[in-house]
Amino acid sequence: MKNLKFLVIGIVFGIILSKSEAVSWYRIYEMFKFQSFHMYGIIGSAVTISAVFMYFFKSGKIKDYLGNQINIKEKKKGFIRTLVGGTLFGLGWALAGACPAPVFVLIGHGILPMVIVLLGALLGTFIYGLLSKKLPH
Amino acid sequence: MDFILQPWPWYVSGPFISIILFLFFYFGKNFGVSTNLETMCTMAGAGKISDYFKKDWKERDWAIVFLVGLLIGGYIAINYLSATPGIDLNPTTVNELAELGFADAGKAYVPSEIYSIENMLTLKGFAILLVAGILIGFGTRYADGCTSGHAITGLSSFQLPSLIAVIGFFVGGLIMIWVLFPLIFG
């Protein structure tokens, strides 16, 4: 099964996010209160090491598993969409104490009410799809 | 083995996350979780109502497998790899949360004041969960990414939209915690 590797990656990522406590509502609260270095350390070190990987991807020194050049998808440009969209997501991130990956990991923890957050996230995604052509970007 | 059972420090967790990013790109995919919400909408038939979702979700079947992995990973971590369920919070945080009405802060991953079944069954409790989700779903599609796609992938590849988005994440998070929390929970 060709997708088996993504199952394994998902399992490992779920374990990392749990053991790092990045899935904890309290850690997100603490981060936005600037009362702990923990989350800044996680995100900062992840970005720093990823930047090294990105350098090797872009320069072609590391190819993908088929030997092809690795392309990093460009993010959609637009000041309004990124700032307003980002702010709305930030409100939800702080309230739920979870971003999309932790929502799934915490359902795996057996936290049933997180299913409501997931349904809300799907609803929010759907609303965006309906309105996308009318929104300023 | 004891090391695995204890909470992992940031300097272990952060580098591990970048290895996950590496594996995504190595296997020919971009690292980003929120796009999967869109894929799930497409699978549920949202394309019948909005053209935005008229996509072939089978091209992203690997991503659904990844999500199943996240569920399993969470299950394994909490049931087999955790010696203590508590979060070692800053005592100031614990005191502040107590004043907001959150007792026993850090005794579990999430507060029972938001994530208990009883709370979910109240109108206010249900609304908090649903609205938080809607903000996450709508915000990530509008911004074109979440923590993985913007904060990790976008920042590490020096993309300006991601820097603006992450500033937005913090504007929203700070407004929620500093301004809205006392109104919602106080």
Short mmCIF file of C-alpha atoms in Angstrom, two decimals:
data_model
loop_
_atom_site.label_atom_id
_atom_site.label_comp_id
_atom_site.label_asym_id
_atom_site.label_seq_id
_atom_site.Cartn_x
_atom_site.Cartn_y
_atom_site.Cartn_z
CA MET A 1 0.00 0.00 0.00
CA LYS A 2 1.67 3.15 -1.29
CA ASN A 3 0.16 5.40 1.38
CA LEU A 4 1.36 3.31 4.30
CA LYS A 5 4.31 5.66 4.83
CA PHE A 6 1.89 8.54 5.44
CA LEU A 7 0.09 6.46 8.05
CA VAL A 8 3.42 5.95 9.83
CA ILE A 9 4.33 9.64 9.49
CA GLY A 10 0.92 10.56 10.93
CA ILE A 11 1.36 8.21 13.88
CA VAL A 12 4.84 9.54 14.64
CA PHE A 13 3.70 13.15 14.27
CA GLY A 14 0.75 12.47 16.59
CA ILE A 15 3.14 11.06 19.20
CA ILE A 16 5.55 14.00 18.82
CA LEU A 17 2.75 16.57 19.19
CA SER A 18 1.47 14.76 22.29
CA LYS A 19 4.83 14.26 23.97
CA SER A 20 5.88 17.85 23.23
CA GLU A 21 2.64 19.01 24.89
CA ALA A 22 2.01 21.22 21.84
CA VAL A 23 -1.48 19.69 21.83
CA SER A 24 -2.15 21.04 25.31
CA TRP A 25 -4.68 23.87 25.60
CA TYR A 26 -2.66 25.13 28.57
CA ARG A 27 0.56 25.39 26.57
CA ILE A 28 -1.17 27.60 24.00
CA TYR A 29 -2.60 29.81 26.75
CA GLU A 30 0.83 30.06 28.39
CA MET A 31 2.40 30.96 25.04
CA PHE A 32 -0.01 33.84 24.39
CA LYS A 33 0.55 35.02 27.96
CA PHE A 34 4.35 34.98 27.39
CA GLN A 35 4.71 32.93 30.56
CA SER A 36 6.77 30.10 29.12
CA PHE A 37 9.47 29.62 26.52
CA HIS A 38 8.29 26.08 25.70
CA MET A 39 6.15 26.73 22.60
CA TYR A 40 8.51 29.40 21.28
CA GLY A 41 11.35 26.93 21.64
CA ILE A 42 9.45 24.24 19.75
CA ILE A 43 8.34 26.49 16.88
CA GLY A 44 11.65 28.38 16.76
CA SER A 45 13.83 25.27 16.62
CA ALA A 46 11.48 23.58 14.12
CA VAL A 47 11.64 26.63 11.83
CA THR A 48 15.42 26.97 12.16
CA ILE A 49 16.18 23.35 11.29
CA SER A 50 13.50 23.31 8.58
CA ALA A 51 15.19 26.36 7.02
CA VAL A 52 18.35 24.27 6.63
CA PHE A 53 16.32 21.52 4.92
CA MET A 54 14.67 24.14 2.69
CA TYR A 55 18.10 25.38 1.63
CA PHE A 56 19.10 21.87 0.55
CA PHE A 57 15.75 21.36 -1.21
CA LYS A 58 15.98 24.64 -3.13
CA SER A 59 19.62 24.17 -4.09
CA GLY A 60 18.82 20.65 -5.31
CA LYS A 61 21.32 19.01 -2.95
CA ILE A 62 18.50 16.92 -1.53
CA LYS A 63 16.09 15.37 -4.05
CA ASP A 64 12.84 13.57 -3.34
CA TYR A 65 12.64 9.77 -3.09
CA LEU A 66 12.25 9.49 -6.87
CA GLY A 67 15.29 11.69 -7.50
CA ASN A 68 13.22 14.72 -8.57
CA GLN A 69 13.82 18.33 -7.58
CA ILE A 70 11.75 19.24 -4.51
CA ASN A 71 9.37 22.13 -5.11
CA ILE A 72 8.11 24.21 -2.20
CA LYS A 73 4.63 25.43 -3.00
CA GLU A 74 4.34 29.20 -2.92
CA LYS A 75 1.83 30.55 -0.44
CA LYS A 76 -1.00 32.59 -1.89
CA LYS A 77 -0.21 36.27 -1.80
CA GLY A 78 -2.53 38.95 -0.48
CA PHE A 79 -2.17 41.20 2.53
CA ILE A 80 -5.83 41.17 3.56
CA ARG A 81 -6.34 37.44 3.25
CA THR A 82 -3.23 36.53 5.21
CA LEU A 83 -3.67 39.13 7.95
CA VAL A 84 -7.44 38.81 8.42
CA GLY A 85 -7.46 35.06 7.85
CA GLY A 86 -4.49 34.68 10.17
CA THR A 87 -6.16 36.76 12.86
CA LEU A 88 -9.39 34.74 12.66
CA PHE A 89 -7.41 31.52 12.91
CA GLY A 90 -5.46 32.94 15.87
CA LEU A 91 -8.73 33.63 17.70
CA GLY A 92 -9.81 30.02 17.15
CA TRP A 93 -6.38 28.60 17.96
CA ALA A 94 -6.31 30.35 21.35
CA LEU A 95 -9.94 29.51 22.20
CA ALA A 96 -9.77 25.82 21.25
CA GLY A 97 -6.14 25.59 22.37
CA ALA A 98 -5.53 23.53 19.27
CA CYS A 99 -4.59 24.06 15.64
CA PRO A 100 -5.69 21.58 12.95
CA ALA A 101 -3.20 18.73 13.59
CA PRO A 102 -3.76 18.71 17.39
CA VAL A 103 -7.54 18.59 16.82
CA PHE A 104 -7.07 15.12 15.31
CA VAL A 105 -4.43 14.06 17.86
CA LEU A 106 -6.71 15.04 20.77
CA ILE A 107 -9.63 13.10 19.31
CA GLY A 108 -7.16 10.20 19.39
CA HIS A 109 -6.66 10.97 23.09
CA GLY A 110 -10.35 10.24 23.49
CA ILE A 111 -11.47 13.84 24.06
CA LEU A 112 -14.92 13.56 22.54
CA PRO A 113 -15.90 17.29 22.60
CA MET A 114 -12.99 17.92 20.21
CA VAL A 115 -15.22 16.33 17.55
CA ILE A 116 -17.42 19.44 17.82
CA VAL A 117 -14.34 21.60 17.14
CA LEU A 118 -13.59 19.43 14.09
CA LEU A 119 -17.17 19.75 12.83
CA GLY A 120 -16.92 23.52 13.37
CA ALA A 121 -13.64 23.58 11.43
CA LEU A 122 -15.27 21.72 8.54
CA LEU A 123 -18.19 24.13 8.67
CA GLY A 124 -15.79 27.10 8.68
CA THR A 125 -13.92 25.64 5.71
CA PHE A 126 -17.23 25.16 3.90
CA ILE A 127 -18.33 28.75 4.65
CA TYR A 128 -15.02 30.01 3.23
CA GLY A 129 -15.60 27.95 0.10
CA LEU A 130 -19.04 29.52 -0.33
CA LEU A 131 -17.78 33.06 0.18
CA SER A 132 -14.31 32.82 -1.36
CA LYS A 133 -15.21 34.69 -4.53
CA LYS A 134 -16.85 37.54 -2.63
CA LEU A 135 -14.13 38.09 -0.03
CA PRO A 136 -11.30 40.61 -0.47
CA HIS A 137 -7.96 38.84 -0.82
CA MET B 1 12.55 4.20 27.95
CA ASP B 2 11.89 6.56 30.83
CA PHE B 3 12.89 9.45 28.60
CA ILE B 4 10.10 8.58 26.16
CA LEU B 5 7.51 8.41 28.94
CA GLN B 6 8.37 11.84 30.30
CA PRO B 7 7.27 15.05 28.52
CA TRP B 8 9.76 15.93 25.78
CA PRO B 9 11.63 19.23 26.06
CA TRP B 10 11.31 21.79 23.29
CA TYR B 11 14.80 21.12 21.92
CA VAL B 12 13.78 17.53 21.23
CA SER B 13 10.25 18.26 19.99
CA GLY B 14 11.11 21.10 17.59
CA PRO B 15 13.80 19.19 15.67
CA PHE B 16 11.49 16.14 15.47
CA ILE B 17 8.80 18.31 13.88
CA SER B 18 11.28 19.46 11.25
CA ILE B 19 12.04 15.81 10.49
CA ILE B 20 8.31 15.31 9.82
CA LEU B 21 8.47 18.29 7.45
CA PHE B 22 11.51 16.73 5.78
CA LEU B 23 9.67 13.43 5.25
CA PHE B 24 6.69 15.19 3.66
CA PHE B 25 8.88 16.94 1.11
CA TYR B 26 11.06 13.86 0.59
CA PHE B 27 7.95 11.90 -0.36
CA GLY B 28 6.89 14.63 -2.77
CA LYS B 29 4.24 16.44 -0.68
CA ASN B 30 3.98 19.84 0.95
CA PHE B 31 3.68 20.00 4.72
CA GLY B 32 0.37 21.49 5.80
CA VAL B 33 -2.52 20.10 7.79
CA SER B 34 -5.40 22.56 7.27
CA THR B 35 -5.78 21.74 3.55
CA ASN B 36 -7.07 18.37 4.74
CA LEU B 37 -10.18 20.10 6.12
CA GLU B 38 -10.93 21.17 2.56
CA THR B 39 -10.35 17.62 1.34
CA MET B 40 -12.77 16.30 3.97
CA CYS B 41 -15.42 18.80 2.79
CA THR B 42 -14.89 17.60 -0.79
CA MET B 43 -15.25 13.98 0.32
CA ALA B 44 -18.49 14.85 2.12
CA GLY B 45 -19.91 16.19 -1.15
CA ALA B 46 -19.43 19.94 -0.71
CA GLY B 47 -18.66 20.15 -4.44
CA LYS B 48 -22.37 19.71 -5.14
CA ILE B 49 -23.05 23.05 -3.46
CA SER B 50 -19.90 25.06 -4.15
CA ASP B 51 -17.48 24.87 -7.07
CA TYR B 52 -14.68 25.67 -4.64
CA PHE B 53 -14.80 22.05 -3.48
CA LYS B 54 -15.01 20.50 -6.96
CA LYS B 55 -11.70 18.73 -6.73
CA ASP B 56 -10.58 15.17 -7.03
CA TRP B 57 -10.05 14.17 -3.41
CA LYS B 58 -8.54 10.86 -4.48
CA GLU B 59 -5.39 12.79 -5.37
CA ARG B 60 -5.14 13.55 -1.68
CA ASP B 61 -6.06 10.10 -0.37
CA TRP B 62 -2.60 9.93 1.22
CA ALA B 63 -3.54 12.96 3.35
CA ILE B 64 -6.59 11.19 4.76
CA VAL B 65 -4.34 8.26 5.66
CA PHE B 66 -2.06 10.77 7.42
CA LEU B 67 -5.02 12.08 9.46
CA VAL B 68 -5.89 8.54 10.53
CA GLY B 69 -2.25 8.27 11.61
CA LEU B 70 -2.65 11.38 13.78
CA LEU B 71 -5.62 9.77 15.56
CA ILE B 72 -3.68 6.57 16.17
CA GLY B 73 -0.56 8.48 17.26
CA GLY B 74 -2.60 10.43 19.80
CA TYR B 75 -4.17 7.21 21.08
CA ILE B 76 -0.78 5.51 21.46
CA ALA B 77 0.84 8.53 23.13
CA ILE B 78 -1.83 9.02 25.78
CA ASN B 79 -2.38 5.31 26.56
CA TYR B 80 1.09 3.82 26.31
CA LEU B 81 3.72 6.55 26.29
CA SER B 82 2.71 8.86 29.12
CA ALA B 83 4.00 8.30 32.63
CA THR B 84 2.18 11.36 33.97
CA PRO B 85 -0.77 13.13 32.36
CA GLY B 86 0.08 16.54 33.86
CA ILE B 87 1.52 19.62 32.17
CA ASP B 88 4.29 21.40 34.10
CA LEU B 89 2.92 24.94 33.80
CA ASN B 90 4.31 28.21 35.05
CA PRO B 91 2.76 28.71 38.56
CA THR B 92 1.72 32.22 37.49
CA THR B 93 -0.31 30.68 34.66
CA VAL B 94 -1.97 28.25 37.08
CA ASN B 95 -2.94 31.09 39.44
CA GLU B 96 -4.27 33.29 36.66
CA LEU B 97 -6.35 30.46 35.27
CA ALA B 98 -7.74 29.74 38.74
CA GLU B 99 -8.94 33.35 38.89
CA LEU B 100 -10.61 32.88 35.49
CA GLY B 101 -12.44 29.84 36.87
CA PHE B 102 -10.16 27.10 35.55
CA ALA B 103 -9.43 24.83 38.51
CA ASP B 104 -6.64 22.24 38.40
CA ALA B 105 -4.81 23.88 35.47
CA GLY B 106 -2.25 21.50 34.02
CA LYS B 107 -3.70 18.30 35.53
CA ALA B 108 -4.58 17.11 32.04
CA TYR B 109 -3.85 18.18 28.45
CA VAL B 110 -7.08 20.16 28.17
CA PRO B 111 -9.30 21.87 30.77
CA SER B 112 -12.51 20.13 31.82
CA GLU B 113 -14.09 23.61 31.93
CA ILE B 114 -14.12 23.47 28.12
CA TYR B 115 -13.65 19.83 27.18
CA SER B 116 -15.86 17.84 29.55
CA ILE B 117 -18.91 16.07 28.15
CA GLU B 118 -21.18 17.94 30.62
CA ASN B 119 -19.80 21.24 29.37
CA MET B 120 -20.24 20.22 25.74
CA LEU B 121 -23.93 19.63 26.46
CA THR B 122 -24.54 23.18 27.69
CA LEU B 123 -25.46 25.87 25.17
CA LYS B 124 -22.47 28.07 26.02
CA GLY B 125 -20.05 25.15 26.12
CA PHE B 126 -21.23 23.82 22.78
CA ALA B 127 -21.10 27.29 21.21
CA ILE B 128 -17.50 27.82 22.38
CA LEU B 129 -16.37 24.55 20.78
CA LEU B 130 -18.26 25.16 17.55
CA VAL B 131 -17.21 28.80 17.15
CA ALA B 132 -13.58 27.97 17.89
CA GLY B 133 -13.76 25.34 15.15
CA ILE B 134 -15.41 27.69 12.65
CA LEU B 135 -12.68 30.29 13.26
CA ILE B 136 -10.00 27.64 12.73
CA GLY B 137 -11.59 26.33 9.52
CA PHE B 138 -12.50 29.68 8.00
CA GLY B 139 -9.30 31.41 9.10
CA THR B 140 -6.94 28.76 7.77
CA ARG B 141 -8.60 28.68 4.33
CA TYR B 142 -8.68 32.47 4.11
CA ALA B 143 -5.04 32.74 5.21
CA ASP B 144 -4.04 29.68 3.12
CA GLY B 145 -2.45 27.76 5.96
CA CYS B 146 -2.14 27.04 9.66
CA THR B 147 0.72 26.44 12.05
CA SER B 148 2.30 23.71 9.91
CA GLY B 149 1.79 25.37 6.51
CA HIS B 150 2.56 28.96 7.47
CA ALA B 151 4.50 29.05 10.76
CA ILE B 152 6.76 26.06 10.02
CA THR B 153 6.85 25.60 6.21
CA GLY B 154 6.28 29.21 5.15
CA LEU B 155 8.63 30.87 7.63
CA SER B 156 11.41 28.35 7.07
CA SER B 157 11.23 28.97 3.31
CA PHE B 158 11.20 32.76 3.88
CA GLN B 159 7.78 33.48 2.38
CA LEU B 160 6.35 36.92 3.11
CA PRO B 161 2.67 35.81 3.15
CA SER B 162 3.53 33.40 5.96
CA LEU B 163 5.17 36.13 8.03
CA ILE B 164 2.03 38.25 7.71
CA ALA B 165 -0.16 35.24 8.52
CA VAL B 166 1.86 34.37 11.63
CA ILE B 167 1.62 37.99 12.80
CA GLY B 168 -2.14 37.56 12.30
CA PHE B 169 -2.10 34.32 14.32
CA PHE B 170 -0.60 36.28 17.21
CA VAL B 171 -2.90 39.27 16.85
CA GLY B 172 -5.87 36.89 17.05
CA GLY B 173 -4.41 34.79 19.86
CA LEU B 174 -3.50 37.81 21.97
CA ILE B 175 -6.94 39.39 21.50
CA MET B 176 -8.60 36.12 22.52
CA ILE B 177 -6.46 35.51 25.62
CA TRP B 178 -6.02 39.08 26.90
CA VAL B 179 -9.31 40.71 25.87
CA LEU B 180 -11.98 38.09 25.19
CA PHE B 181 -11.15 35.39 27.77
CA PRO B 182 -12.11 37.56 30.77
CA LEU B 183 -15.42 38.33 28.98
CA ILE B 184 -16.14 34.71 28.04
CA PHE B 185 -14.95 32.94 31.19
CA GLY B 186 -14.64 35.67 33.83
#
